[in-house]
């Protein structure tokens, strides 16, 4: 991909100038405005709800509650979790499952009138005792259904207890909230009993299916538009109750309805990273060889959904160890459902595993990287498969060089600069690199441009730019002559954007579609009088021209199409994973290094230097890949130092449900940040040799910071975030 390594974002101009249209910005004639009114208790039942004043307020078109809702067909089905993206059924009955659960939808002819009317709704409740503290619900924990959530063991599950050196440790990850710039939103329309949605979704096809299931119609009858997404981090992976609410309201009113959540509702109604308690048991020989590893985790879920993620899975394969056991449990509490958040499961699990590895290295008196090298896994012991590629050792070496690891002292609290304590830390991350079935249509237009079509959308990583880069490289058509049409139903079906699989899935389909299109062009050209039956394999198509071997004869693509009475030449493919790839374990890897400065008097932490190294196979575009790595690292910095959803458990409600009290990292928090890619092609992952980046960019950063803080201060923080009090109060 040498020609497109530094390709600018193809949608960058549209985004920075405001010409990119996000879902809530579409101008729909006759649109009405809706909002959700939330409950003020965490558990119980609605005793009475008074909507009269709201209904009589100026401009109000309707107030919908559980008493007057026209329930969709899907509400009658069993096992609702299987029927649509998120199983909480909006306004189904009087039951309250969490604080701020929607109890009414207010629709008016203007935004201001809608908000005023919503303030007039009054509800009385029969409150029940709630639990919003996971620690108080551990007696309710259970093993989730599904193969991935089963207990895992190889060798002796308790081998760590009999090791020459052993540790038993507990780590706590609080709930973190997505907080993208763009609020959750939808414009819902019904056209001839068919729903049309302009909505914030990470997966057009998934939204179509879930909406179809709710309303009892074929998913092909559902139209979804979601080309631009202003950040999501995972919150767009479900079809949420607010989207169903808008569709219900639009259907009952027979008018278009726009609904945009306000910021407080973003903390309660569209998921978050679940609060998780983890226990690690780790054993090693005195010379630093792992002999046993146990990883147990309990994550929160809601009372109406069994939410799961892969918290303990990376402990099964990341390091060479004959005896490994993992257990994963969930415990229902009275909150809204969590959702997968960037680096889902792995980011949480890496905090425990990589902190424990650092603690064991310290107890052994070993350098943390040397300890990891001694336990490098040369194959996937969990699946008994070879790696497709693995260059994590190169990430170690480059990261050490860039961060100045030689300046690290193994004894904590002994390194100072200008009165500040200095600490160095690192953390390894990994994430599976999958490939999903994807369709792409490539069209050579009469004017020589190439159009690539797919319903996949782009929540920020640069999907359109990736498609352009691969399309240009394979077709030979310059990037500026490539059009990307994406983000809407009716296009060839693309995957949901999540799980670090978009480049592998969509990129492979682009690769194959453009290859197929090139073959069609050359086959057509070989029959043209210009080449007098020159075989197709002796022709070349590049930059809009077909040429023979010595370049003496040329034919531009416009003339070729014209000669054959065509306005467009099309190639479409259904791309899927290869059988050869299934023989290998395909993972991406990240290694994050940090240098921290800690003020010994007040406990303030400064990130003096951050280096993130990654093995992601072939790098398609250096600019967008670096942006992903920077952004993922910043997300990990937030996990480590800033973010936690704090609850007042007396009332079961979050108390920092705003961007003033919920802290996220800003530019001033990071003095220097670097990114490095190994950039070696994976021979089995896909035609381009790429591996995923979006998730692994975050995984491992939080423990890297915690480990650096320990190296600086000698104080080990096992419950995130690392706040001043945890630095100053020695444990």
XYZ file of C-alpha atoms in Angstrom, residues 154 159-160 162-167 282-293 317-324 357 360-361 363-367 370-379 381:
48
model
C -5.603 -26.778 31.197
C -0.829 -25.131 40.307
C -0.012 -21.502 41.132
C 2.295 -24.669 44.926
C 4.752 -22.518 42.953
C 8.119 -21.427 44.345
C 6.788 -17.863 44.233
C 3.068 -17.098 44.223
C 0.670 -14.164 44.546
C -0.097 -16.366 39.693
C 2.839 -18.668 40.363
C 6.379 -18.851 38.992
C 9.756 -20.431 39.546
C 12.445 -18.322 41.184
C 14.099 -17.793 37.812
C 10.917 -16.345 36.311
C 9.035 -19.141 34.531
C 5.261 -19.134 34.954
C 3.972 -22.383 36.446
C 0.346 -21.493 37.123
C -2.206 -18.791 36.374
C -3.085 -17.693 25.689
C -1.020 -14.514 26.054
C 1.834 -16.170 27.994
C 3.429 -19.612 27.926
C 2.046 -21.491 30.911
C 1.118 -25.158 31.271
C -1.446 -24.627 34.033
C -4.163 -22.037 33.415
C 2.657 -9.794 35.741
C 5.283 -10.947 40.030
C 8.277 -9.493 38.163
C 8.657 -9.951 43.635
C 11.150 -11.979 41.566
C 13.487 -8.988 41.218
C 13.197 -9.156 37.431
C 12.778 -6.437 34.846
C 12.573 -9.696 30.797
C 9.898 -11.581 32.756
C 7.553 -11.402 29.791
C 10.244 -12.523 27.374
C 10.899 -15.607 29.498
C 7.205 -16.452 29.170
C 6.676 -15.565 25.547
C 4.131 -17.934 23.962
C 5.367 -19.376 20.671
C 1.938 -20.848 19.880
C -1.887 -23.009 23.851
